[in-house]
mmCIF file of C-alpha atoms in Angstrom:
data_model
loop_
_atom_site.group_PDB
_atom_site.id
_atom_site.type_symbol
_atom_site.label_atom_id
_atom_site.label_comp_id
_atom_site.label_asym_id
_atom_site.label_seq_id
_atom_site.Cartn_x
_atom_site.Cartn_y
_atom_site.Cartn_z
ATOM 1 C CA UNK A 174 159.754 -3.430 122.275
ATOM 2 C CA UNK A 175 157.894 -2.094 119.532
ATOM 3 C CA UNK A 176 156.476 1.474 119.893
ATOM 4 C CA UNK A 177 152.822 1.396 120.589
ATOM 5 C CA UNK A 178 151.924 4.201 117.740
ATOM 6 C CA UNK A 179 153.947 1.917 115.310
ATOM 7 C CA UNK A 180 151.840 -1.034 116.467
ATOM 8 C CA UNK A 181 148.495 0.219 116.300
ATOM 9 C CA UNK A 182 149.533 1.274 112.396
ATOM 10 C CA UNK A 183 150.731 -2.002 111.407
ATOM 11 C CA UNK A 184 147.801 -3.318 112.854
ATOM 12 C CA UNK A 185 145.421 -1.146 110.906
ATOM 13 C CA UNK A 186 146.636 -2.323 107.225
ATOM 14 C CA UNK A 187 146.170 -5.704 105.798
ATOM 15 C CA UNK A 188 149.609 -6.017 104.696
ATOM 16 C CA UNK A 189 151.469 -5.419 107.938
ATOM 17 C CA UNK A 190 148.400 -7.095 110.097
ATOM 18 C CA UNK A 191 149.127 -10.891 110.829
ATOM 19 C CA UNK A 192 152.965 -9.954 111.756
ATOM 20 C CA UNK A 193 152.095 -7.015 113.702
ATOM 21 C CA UNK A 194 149.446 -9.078 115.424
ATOM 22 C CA UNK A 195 151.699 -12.038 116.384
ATOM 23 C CA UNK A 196 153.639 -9.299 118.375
ATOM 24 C CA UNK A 197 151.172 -7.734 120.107
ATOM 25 C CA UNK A 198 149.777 -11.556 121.245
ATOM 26 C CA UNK A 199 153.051 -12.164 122.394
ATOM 27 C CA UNK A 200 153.553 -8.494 124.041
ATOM 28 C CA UNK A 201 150.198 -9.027 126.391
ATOM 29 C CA UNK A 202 149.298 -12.350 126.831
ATOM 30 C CA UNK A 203 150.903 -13.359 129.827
ATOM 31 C CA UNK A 204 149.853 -9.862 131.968
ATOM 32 C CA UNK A 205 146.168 -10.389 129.841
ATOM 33 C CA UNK A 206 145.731 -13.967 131.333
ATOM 34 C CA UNK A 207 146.648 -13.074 134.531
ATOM 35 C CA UNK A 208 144.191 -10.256 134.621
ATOM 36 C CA UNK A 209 141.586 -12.828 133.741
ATOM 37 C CA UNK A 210 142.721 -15.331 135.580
ATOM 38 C CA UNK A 211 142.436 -13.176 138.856
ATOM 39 C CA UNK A 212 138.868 -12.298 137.907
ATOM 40 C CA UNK A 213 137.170 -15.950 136.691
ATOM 41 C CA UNK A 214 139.653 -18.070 139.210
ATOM 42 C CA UNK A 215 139.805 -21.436 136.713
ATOM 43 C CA UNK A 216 142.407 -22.003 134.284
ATOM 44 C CA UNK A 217 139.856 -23.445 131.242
ATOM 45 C CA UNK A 218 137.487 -20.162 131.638
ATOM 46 C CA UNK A 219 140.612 -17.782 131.685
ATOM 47 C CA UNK A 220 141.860 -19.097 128.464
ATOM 48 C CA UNK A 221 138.620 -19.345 126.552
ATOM 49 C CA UNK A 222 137.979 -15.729 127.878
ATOM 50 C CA UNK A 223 141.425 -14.590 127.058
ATOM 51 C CA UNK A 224 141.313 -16.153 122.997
ATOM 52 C CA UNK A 225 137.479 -13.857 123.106
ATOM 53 C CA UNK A 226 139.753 -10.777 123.934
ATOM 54 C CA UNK A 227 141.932 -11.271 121.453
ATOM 55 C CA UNK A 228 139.451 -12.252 118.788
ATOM 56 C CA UNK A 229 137.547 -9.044 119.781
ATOM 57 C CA UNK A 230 140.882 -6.711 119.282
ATOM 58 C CA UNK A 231 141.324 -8.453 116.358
ATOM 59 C CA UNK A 232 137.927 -7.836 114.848
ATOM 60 C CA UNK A 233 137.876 -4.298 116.803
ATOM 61 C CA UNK A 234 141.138 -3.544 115.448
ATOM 62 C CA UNK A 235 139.545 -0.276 112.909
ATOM 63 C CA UNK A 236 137.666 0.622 115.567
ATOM 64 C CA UNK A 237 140.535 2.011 118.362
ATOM 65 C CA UNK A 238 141.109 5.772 118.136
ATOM 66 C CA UNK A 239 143.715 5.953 120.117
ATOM 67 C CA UNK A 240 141.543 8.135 122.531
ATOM 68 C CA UNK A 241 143.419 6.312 125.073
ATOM 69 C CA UNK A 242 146.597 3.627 125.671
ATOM 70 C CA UNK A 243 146.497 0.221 123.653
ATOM 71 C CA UNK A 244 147.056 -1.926 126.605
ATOM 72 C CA UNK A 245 144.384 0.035 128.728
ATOM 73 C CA UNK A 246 141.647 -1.131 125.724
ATOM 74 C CA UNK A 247 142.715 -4.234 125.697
ATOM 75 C CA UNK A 248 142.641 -4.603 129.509
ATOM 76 C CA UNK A 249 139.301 -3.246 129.287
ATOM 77 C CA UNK A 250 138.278 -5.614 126.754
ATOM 78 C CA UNK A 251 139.346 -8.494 128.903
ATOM 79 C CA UNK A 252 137.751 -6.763 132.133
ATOM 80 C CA UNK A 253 134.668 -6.544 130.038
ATOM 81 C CA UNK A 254 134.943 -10.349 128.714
ATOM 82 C CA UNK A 255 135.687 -11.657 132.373
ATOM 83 C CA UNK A 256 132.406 -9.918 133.815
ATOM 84 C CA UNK A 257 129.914 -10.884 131.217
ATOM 85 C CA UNK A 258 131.352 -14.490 131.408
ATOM 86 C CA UNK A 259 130.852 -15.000 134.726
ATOM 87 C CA UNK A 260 127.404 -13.061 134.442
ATOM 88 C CA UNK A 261 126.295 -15.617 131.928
ATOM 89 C CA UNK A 262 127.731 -18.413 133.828
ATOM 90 C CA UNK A 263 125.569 -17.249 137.067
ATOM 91 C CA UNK A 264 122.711 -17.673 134.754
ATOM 92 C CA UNK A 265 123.658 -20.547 133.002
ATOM 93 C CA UNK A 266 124.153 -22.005 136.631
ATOM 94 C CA UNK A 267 120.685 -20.658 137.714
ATOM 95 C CA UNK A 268 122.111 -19.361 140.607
ATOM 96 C CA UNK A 269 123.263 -15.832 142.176
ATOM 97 C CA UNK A 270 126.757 -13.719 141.341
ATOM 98 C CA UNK A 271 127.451 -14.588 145.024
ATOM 99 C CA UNK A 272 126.640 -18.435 144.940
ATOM 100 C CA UNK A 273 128.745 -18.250 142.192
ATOM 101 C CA UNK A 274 132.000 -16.575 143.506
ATOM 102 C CA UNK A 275 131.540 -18.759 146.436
ATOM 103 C CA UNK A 276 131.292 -22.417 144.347
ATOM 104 C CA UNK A 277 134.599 -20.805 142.233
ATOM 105 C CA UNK A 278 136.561 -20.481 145.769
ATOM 106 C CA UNK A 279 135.063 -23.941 147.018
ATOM 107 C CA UNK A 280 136.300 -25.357 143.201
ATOM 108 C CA UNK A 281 140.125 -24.126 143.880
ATOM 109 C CA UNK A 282 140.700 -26.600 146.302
ATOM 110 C CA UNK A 283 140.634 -29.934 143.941
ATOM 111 C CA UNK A 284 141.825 -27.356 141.147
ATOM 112 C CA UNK A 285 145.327 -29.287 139.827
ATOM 113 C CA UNK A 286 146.193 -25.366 139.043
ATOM 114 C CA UNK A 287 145.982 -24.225 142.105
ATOM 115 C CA UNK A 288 149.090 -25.011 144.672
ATOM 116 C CA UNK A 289 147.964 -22.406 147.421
ATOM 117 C CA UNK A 290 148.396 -22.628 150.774
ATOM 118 C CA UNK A 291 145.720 -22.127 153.225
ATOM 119 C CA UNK A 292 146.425 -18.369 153.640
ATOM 120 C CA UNK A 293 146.123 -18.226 150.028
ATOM 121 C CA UNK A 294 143.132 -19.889 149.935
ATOM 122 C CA UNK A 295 141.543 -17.957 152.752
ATOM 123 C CA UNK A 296 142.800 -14.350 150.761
ATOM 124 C CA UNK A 297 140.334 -16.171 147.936
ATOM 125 C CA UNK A 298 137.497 -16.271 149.938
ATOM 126 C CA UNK A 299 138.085 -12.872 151.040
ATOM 127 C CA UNK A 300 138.209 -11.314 147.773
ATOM 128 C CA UNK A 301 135.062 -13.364 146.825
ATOM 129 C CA UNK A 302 133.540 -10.735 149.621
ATOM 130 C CA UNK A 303 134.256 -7.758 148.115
ATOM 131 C CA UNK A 304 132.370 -5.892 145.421
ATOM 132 C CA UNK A 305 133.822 -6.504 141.954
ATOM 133 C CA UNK A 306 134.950 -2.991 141.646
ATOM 134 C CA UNK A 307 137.299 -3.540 144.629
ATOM 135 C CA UNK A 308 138.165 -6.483 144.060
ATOM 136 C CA UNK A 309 139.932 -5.277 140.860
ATOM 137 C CA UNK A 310 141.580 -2.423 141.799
ATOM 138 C CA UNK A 311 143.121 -4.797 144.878
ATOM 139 C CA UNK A 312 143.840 -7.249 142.250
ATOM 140 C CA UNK A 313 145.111 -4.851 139.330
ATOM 141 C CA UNK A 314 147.305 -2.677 142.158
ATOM 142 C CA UNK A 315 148.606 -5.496 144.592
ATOM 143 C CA UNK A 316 149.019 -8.403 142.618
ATOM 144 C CA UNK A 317 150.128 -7.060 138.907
ATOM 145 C CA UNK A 318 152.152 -3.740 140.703
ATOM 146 C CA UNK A 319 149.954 -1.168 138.199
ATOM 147 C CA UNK A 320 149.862 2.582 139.003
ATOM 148 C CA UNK A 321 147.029 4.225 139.436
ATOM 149 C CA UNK A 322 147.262 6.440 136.569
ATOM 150 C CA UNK A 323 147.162 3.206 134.693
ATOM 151 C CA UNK A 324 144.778 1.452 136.155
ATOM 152 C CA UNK A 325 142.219 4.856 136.086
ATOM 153 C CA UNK A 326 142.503 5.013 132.581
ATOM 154 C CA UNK A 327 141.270 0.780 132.320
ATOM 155 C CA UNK A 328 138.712 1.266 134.875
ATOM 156 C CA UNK A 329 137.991 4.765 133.608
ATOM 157 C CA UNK A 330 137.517 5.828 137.723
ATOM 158 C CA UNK A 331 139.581 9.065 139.271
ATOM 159 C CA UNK A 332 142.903 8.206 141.095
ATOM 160 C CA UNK A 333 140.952 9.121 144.149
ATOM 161 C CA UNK A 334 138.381 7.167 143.867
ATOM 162 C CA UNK A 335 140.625 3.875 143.335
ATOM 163 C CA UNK A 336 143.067 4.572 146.207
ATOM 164 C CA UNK A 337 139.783 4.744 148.405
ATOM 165 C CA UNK A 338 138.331 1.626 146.618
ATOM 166 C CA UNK A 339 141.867 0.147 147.323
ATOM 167 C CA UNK A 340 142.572 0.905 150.871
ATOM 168 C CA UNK A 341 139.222 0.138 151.416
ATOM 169 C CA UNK A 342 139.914 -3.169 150.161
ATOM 170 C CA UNK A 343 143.180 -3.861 151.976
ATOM 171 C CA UNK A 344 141.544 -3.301 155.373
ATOM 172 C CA UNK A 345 139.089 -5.717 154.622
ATOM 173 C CA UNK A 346 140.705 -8.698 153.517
ATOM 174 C CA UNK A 347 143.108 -7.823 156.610
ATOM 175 C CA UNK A 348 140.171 -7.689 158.695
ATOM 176 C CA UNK A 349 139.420 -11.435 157.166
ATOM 177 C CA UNK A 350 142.344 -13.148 157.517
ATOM 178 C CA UNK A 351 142.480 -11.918 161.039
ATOM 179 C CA UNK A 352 139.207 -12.751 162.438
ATOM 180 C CA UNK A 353 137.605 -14.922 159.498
ATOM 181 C CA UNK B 92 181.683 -1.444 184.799
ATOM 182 C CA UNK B 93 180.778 1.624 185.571
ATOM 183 C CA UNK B 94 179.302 3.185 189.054
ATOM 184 C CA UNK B 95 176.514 5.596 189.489
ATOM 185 C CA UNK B 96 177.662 8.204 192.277
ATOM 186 C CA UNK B 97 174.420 8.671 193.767
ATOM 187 C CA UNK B 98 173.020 5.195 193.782
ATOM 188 C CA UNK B 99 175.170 2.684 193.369
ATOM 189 C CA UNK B 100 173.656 1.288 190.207
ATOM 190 C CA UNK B 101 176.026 -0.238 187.606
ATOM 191 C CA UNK B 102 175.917 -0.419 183.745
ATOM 192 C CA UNK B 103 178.036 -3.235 181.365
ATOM 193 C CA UNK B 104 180.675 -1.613 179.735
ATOM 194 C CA UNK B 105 179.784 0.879 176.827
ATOM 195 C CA UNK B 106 176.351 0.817 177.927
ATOM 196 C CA UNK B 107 175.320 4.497 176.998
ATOM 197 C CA UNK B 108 177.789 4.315 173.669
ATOM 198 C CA UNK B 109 175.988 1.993 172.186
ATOM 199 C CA UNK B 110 172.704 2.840 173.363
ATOM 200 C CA UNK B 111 171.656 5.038 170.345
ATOM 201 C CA UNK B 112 172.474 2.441 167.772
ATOM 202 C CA UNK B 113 170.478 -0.434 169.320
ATOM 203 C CA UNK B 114 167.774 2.349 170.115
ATOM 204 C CA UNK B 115 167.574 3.045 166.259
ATOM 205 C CA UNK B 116 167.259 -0.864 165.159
ATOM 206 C CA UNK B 117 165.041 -1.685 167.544
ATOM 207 C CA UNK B 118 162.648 0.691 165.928
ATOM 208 C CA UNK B 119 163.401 0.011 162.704
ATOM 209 C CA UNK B 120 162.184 -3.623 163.590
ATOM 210 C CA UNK B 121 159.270 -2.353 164.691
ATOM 211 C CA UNK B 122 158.138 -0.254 161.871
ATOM 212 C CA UNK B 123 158.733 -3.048 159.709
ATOM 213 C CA UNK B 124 156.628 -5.368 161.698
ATOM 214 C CA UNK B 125 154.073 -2.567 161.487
ATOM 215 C CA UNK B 126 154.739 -2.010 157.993
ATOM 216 C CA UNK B 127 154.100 -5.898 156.696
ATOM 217 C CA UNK B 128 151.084 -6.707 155.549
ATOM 218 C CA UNK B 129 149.685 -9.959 156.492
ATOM 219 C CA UNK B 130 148.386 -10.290 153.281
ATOM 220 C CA UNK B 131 150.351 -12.789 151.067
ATOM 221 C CA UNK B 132 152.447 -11.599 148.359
ATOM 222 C CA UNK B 133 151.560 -14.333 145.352
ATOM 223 C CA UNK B 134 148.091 -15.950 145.278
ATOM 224 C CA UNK B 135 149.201 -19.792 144.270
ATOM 225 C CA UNK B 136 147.668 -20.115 140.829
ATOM 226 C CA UNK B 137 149.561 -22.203 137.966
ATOM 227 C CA UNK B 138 149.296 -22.696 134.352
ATOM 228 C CA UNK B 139 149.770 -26.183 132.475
ATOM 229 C CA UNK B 140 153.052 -26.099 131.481
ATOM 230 C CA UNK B 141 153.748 -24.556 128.227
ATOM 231 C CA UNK B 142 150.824 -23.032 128.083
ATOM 232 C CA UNK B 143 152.315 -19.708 127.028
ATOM 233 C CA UNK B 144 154.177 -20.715 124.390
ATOM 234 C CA UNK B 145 151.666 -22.511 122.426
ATOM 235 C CA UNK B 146 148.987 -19.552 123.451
ATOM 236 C CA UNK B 147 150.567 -17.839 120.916
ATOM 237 C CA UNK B 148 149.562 -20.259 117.978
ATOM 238 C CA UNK B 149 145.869 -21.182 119.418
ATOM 239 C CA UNK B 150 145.440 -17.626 119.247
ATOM 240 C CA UNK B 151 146.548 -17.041 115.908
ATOM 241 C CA UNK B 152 144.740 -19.923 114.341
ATOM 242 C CA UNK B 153 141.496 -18.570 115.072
ATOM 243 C CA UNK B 154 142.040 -15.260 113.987
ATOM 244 C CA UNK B 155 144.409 -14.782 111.481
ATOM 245 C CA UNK B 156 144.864 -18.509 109.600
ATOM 246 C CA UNK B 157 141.286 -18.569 109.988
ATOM 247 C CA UNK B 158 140.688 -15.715 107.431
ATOM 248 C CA UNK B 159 143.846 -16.638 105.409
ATOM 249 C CA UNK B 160 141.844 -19.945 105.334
ATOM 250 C CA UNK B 161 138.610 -18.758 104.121
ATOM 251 C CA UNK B 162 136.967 -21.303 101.479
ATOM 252 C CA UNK B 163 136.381 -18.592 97.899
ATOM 253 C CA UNK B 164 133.771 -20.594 95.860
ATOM 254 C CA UNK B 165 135.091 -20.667 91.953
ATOM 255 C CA UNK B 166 131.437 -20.967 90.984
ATOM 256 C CA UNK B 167 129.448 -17.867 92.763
ATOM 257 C CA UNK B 168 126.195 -18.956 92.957
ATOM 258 C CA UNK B 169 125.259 -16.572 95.287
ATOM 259 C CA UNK B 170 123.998 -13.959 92.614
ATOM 260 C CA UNK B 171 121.144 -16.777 91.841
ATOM 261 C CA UNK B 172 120.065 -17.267 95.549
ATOM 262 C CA UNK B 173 119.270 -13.510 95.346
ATOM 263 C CA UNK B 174 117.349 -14.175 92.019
ATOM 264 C CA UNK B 175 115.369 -16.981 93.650
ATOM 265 C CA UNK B 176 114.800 -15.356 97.107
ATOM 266 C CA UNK B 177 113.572 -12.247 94.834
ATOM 267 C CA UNK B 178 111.137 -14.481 92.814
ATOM 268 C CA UNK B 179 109.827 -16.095 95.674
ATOM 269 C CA UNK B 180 109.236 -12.869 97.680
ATOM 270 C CA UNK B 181 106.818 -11.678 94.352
ATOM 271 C CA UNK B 182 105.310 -15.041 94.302
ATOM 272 C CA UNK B 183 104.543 -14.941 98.604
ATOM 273 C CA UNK B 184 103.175 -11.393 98.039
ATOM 274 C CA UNK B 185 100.681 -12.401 95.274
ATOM 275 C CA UNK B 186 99.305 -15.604 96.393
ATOM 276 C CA UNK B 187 98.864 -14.848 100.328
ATOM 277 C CA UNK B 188 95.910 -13.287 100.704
ATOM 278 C CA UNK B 189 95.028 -11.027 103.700
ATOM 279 C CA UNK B 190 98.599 -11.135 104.734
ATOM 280 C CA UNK B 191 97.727 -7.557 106.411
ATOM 281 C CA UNK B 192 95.055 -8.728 108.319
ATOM 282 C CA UNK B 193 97.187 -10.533 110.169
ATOM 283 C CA UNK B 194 98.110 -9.389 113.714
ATOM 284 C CA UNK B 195 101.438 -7.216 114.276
ATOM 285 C CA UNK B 196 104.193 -8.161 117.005
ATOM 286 C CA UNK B 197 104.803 -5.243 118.600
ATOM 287 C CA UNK B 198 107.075 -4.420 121.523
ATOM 288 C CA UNK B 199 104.336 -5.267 123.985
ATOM 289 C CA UNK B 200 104.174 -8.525 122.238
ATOM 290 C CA UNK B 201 107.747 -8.984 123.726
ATOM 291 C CA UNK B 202 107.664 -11.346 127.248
ATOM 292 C CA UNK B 203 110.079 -9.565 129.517
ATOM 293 C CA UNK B 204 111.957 -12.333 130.101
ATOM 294 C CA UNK B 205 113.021 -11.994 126.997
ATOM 295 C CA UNK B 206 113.592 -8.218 127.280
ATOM 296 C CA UNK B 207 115.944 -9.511 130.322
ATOM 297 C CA UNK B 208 117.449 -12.075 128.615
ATOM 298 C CA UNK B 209 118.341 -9.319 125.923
ATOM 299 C CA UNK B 210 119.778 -6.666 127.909
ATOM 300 C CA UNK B 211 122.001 -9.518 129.880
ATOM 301 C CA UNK B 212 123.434 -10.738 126.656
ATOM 302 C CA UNK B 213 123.899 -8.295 124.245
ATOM 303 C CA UNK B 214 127.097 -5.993 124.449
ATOM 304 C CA UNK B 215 125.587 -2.914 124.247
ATOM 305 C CA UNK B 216 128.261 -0.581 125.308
ATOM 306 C CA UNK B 217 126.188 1.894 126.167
ATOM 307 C CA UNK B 218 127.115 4.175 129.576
ATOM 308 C CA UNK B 219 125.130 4.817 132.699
ATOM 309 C CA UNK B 220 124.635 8.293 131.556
ATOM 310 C CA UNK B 221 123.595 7.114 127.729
ATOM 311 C CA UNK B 222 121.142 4.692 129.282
ATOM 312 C CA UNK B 223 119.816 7.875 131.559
ATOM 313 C CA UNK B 224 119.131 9.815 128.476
ATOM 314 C CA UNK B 225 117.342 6.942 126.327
ATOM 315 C CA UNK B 226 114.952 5.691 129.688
ATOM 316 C CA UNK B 227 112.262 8.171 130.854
ATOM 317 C CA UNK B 228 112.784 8.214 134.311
ATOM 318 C CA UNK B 229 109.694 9.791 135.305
ATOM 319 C CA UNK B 230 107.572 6.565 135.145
ATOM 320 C CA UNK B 231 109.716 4.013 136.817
ATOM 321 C CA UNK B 232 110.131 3.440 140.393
ATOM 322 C CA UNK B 233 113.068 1.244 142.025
ATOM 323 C CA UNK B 234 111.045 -1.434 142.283
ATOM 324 C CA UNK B 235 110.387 -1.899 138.367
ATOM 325 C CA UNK B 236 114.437 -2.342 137.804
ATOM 326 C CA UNK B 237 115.209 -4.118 141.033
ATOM 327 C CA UNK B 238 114.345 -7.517 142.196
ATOM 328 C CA UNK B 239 114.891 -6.833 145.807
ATOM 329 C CA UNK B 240 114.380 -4.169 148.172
ATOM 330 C CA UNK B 241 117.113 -1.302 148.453
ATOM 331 C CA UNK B 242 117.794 -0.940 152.132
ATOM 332 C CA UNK B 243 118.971 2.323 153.437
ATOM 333 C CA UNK B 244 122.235 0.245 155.241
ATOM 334 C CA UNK B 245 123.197 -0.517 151.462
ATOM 335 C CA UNK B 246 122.602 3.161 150.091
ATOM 336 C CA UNK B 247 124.620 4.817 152.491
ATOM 337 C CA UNK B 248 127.765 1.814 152.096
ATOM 338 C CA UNK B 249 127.282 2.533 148.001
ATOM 339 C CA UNK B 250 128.102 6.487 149.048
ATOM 340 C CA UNK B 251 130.798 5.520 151.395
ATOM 341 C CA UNK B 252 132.299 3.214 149.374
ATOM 342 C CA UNK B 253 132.292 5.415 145.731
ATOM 343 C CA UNK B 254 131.475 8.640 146.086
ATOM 344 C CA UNK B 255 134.578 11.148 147.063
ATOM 345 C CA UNK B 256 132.862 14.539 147.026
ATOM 346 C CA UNK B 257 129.524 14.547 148.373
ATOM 347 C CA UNK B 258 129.037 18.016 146.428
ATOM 348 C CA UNK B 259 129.141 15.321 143.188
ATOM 349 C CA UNK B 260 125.441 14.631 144.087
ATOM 350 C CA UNK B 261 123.865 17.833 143.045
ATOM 351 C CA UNK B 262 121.711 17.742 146.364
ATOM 352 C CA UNK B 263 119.095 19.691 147.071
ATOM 353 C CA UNK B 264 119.876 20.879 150.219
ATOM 354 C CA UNK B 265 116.355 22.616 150.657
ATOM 355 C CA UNK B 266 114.530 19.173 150.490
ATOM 356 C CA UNK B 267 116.479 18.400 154.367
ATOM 357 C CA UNK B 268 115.683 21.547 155.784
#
């Protein structure tokens, strides 16, 4: 795999651009979309989110510093993307961030790309309970294996803070699945 | 089998031989009964097949073929839109008359749904703490910013749920005493 440093560089002049952009596409796009995915639930919203967070590095390209990782931008990009589309989807809905979540969990059941069981489906409906934060740092720990070093640096929240935030989280969807 | 002197209880053969071994995976049974979480380990969403590899392309076209594919006019006529817009700006400032007497929008002009709509939409990447600094804080009560009423139950969950060191919130002790 290409170096990150080397990356970013290509990435910054017009002659080594398109190519160098092709392989970062191909690099994140799969661990991207699933980021999404986990956040906005449906298939169609994940990939017109996830071709916004690309446009956006693309365009934003100049812009990175390098103040801190590549991927953790990006993921923040796409963290970013995924919260103001649902926002604007609550209010394009006219109804509330929690009416919302709900009607997405209600919607995976007759979703063709969605083949979970009923545990799975309950572990939906118990994420929908959690605040967003949470739900994240359950979703970017348990699901896609990320440290918390990496993870602090998306979320920009201490390693302290998200192991609460994540055992927190844990005991509650336990708590669901158990009793709810 | 084996005899106890004392009681006359028996034991199967090898009894106490193999009794640390079976001790040691029964509790290692345990402890990984204990140990698994009930949660499930893959959450059951798919993606239309292929998607991947053709991501790869639909991503590409609208970013970099896009700009490859950018239209260049061979005749810029630009340079005479300016010319016109400039003429007709002269030609608006001479033959409106009174055009100061007309009322000014100002911000108070602006309805606040507006203001709302504004501040949901726009990506203003701006931080709690750069927010802080640009609002006077003096003026505004919870009530202006928040649609419902704060209970106490949801203050103290916030706190539980992300703040670590309770010395983080500057308190003034003095105000409790």
């Amino acid at each position: 795999m290409i170096a990150e440093e080397t990356l970013v560089n290509k990435l910054k002049q017009k002659k080594s651009q398109a190519k160098a952009f092709e392989v970062l596409v191909n690099t994140y796009k799969e661990r991207l979309y699933w980021h999404i995915r986990r956040i906005v639930l449906d298939h169609d919203d994940a990939d017109d989110v996830l071709q916004n967070t690309f446009i956006k590095v693309y365009r934003n390209i100049d812009g990175f510093k390098g103040d801190s990782k590549l991927y953790s931008w990006m993921y923040r990009i796409a963290t970013n993307e995924s919260l103001t589309f649902l926002k604007q989807k609550s209010k394009k809905l006219g109804v509330s961030d929690e009416e919302l979540k709900n009607s997405m969990v209600e919607n995976l059941q007759s979703d063709v790309y969605f083949e979970g069981t009923e545990i799975q489906l309950k572990l939906q409906k118990a994420l929908a309970t959690l605040p967003d934060k949470q739900k994240l740092v359950f979703s970017m720990k348990y699901f896609q294996e990320m440290k918390y070093d990496e993870i602090s640096e998306v979320l920009e929240t201490s390693v302290g803070a998200l192991k609460a935030s994540y055992h927190l989280a844990v005991k509650k969807i336990e708590t669901y699945l158990k009793d709810g | 089998m084996k005899k106890d002197k004392e009681n006359n209880f028996k034991t199967p053969e090898g009894y106490f031989d193999s009794f640390h071994d079976r001790l040691m995976d029964k509790i290692k049974q345990e402890e990984a009964a204990a140990g698994e979480s009930i949660i499930p380990k893959t959450d059951g969403f798919t993606v239309p097949e292929a998607y991947f590899s053709n991501l790869t392309d639909d991503v590409l076209s609208k970013t970099i073929s896009s700009e490859k594919g950018k239209v260049v006019q061979l005749k810029p006529y630009r340079k005479f839109f300016y010319g016109a817009a400039a003429a007709a700006a002269v030609l608006f400032l001479v033959f409106v008359p009174n055009w100061t007497t007309e009322p000014q929008i100002g911000f108070e002009d602006l309805a606040h749904t507006e203001i709302d709509d504004y501040f949901d939409t726009a990506q203003l990447d701006m931080s709690s703490y750069e927010i802080a600094e640009a609002v006077s804080l003096e003026d505004i009560e919870l009530s202006d910013v928040m649609d419902d009423n704060l209970e106490v139950e949801n203050i103290l969950d916030y706190l539980d749920e992300n703040v670590e060191d309770i010395e983080e919130l500057n308190l003034d002790y003095s105000d409790y005493e």
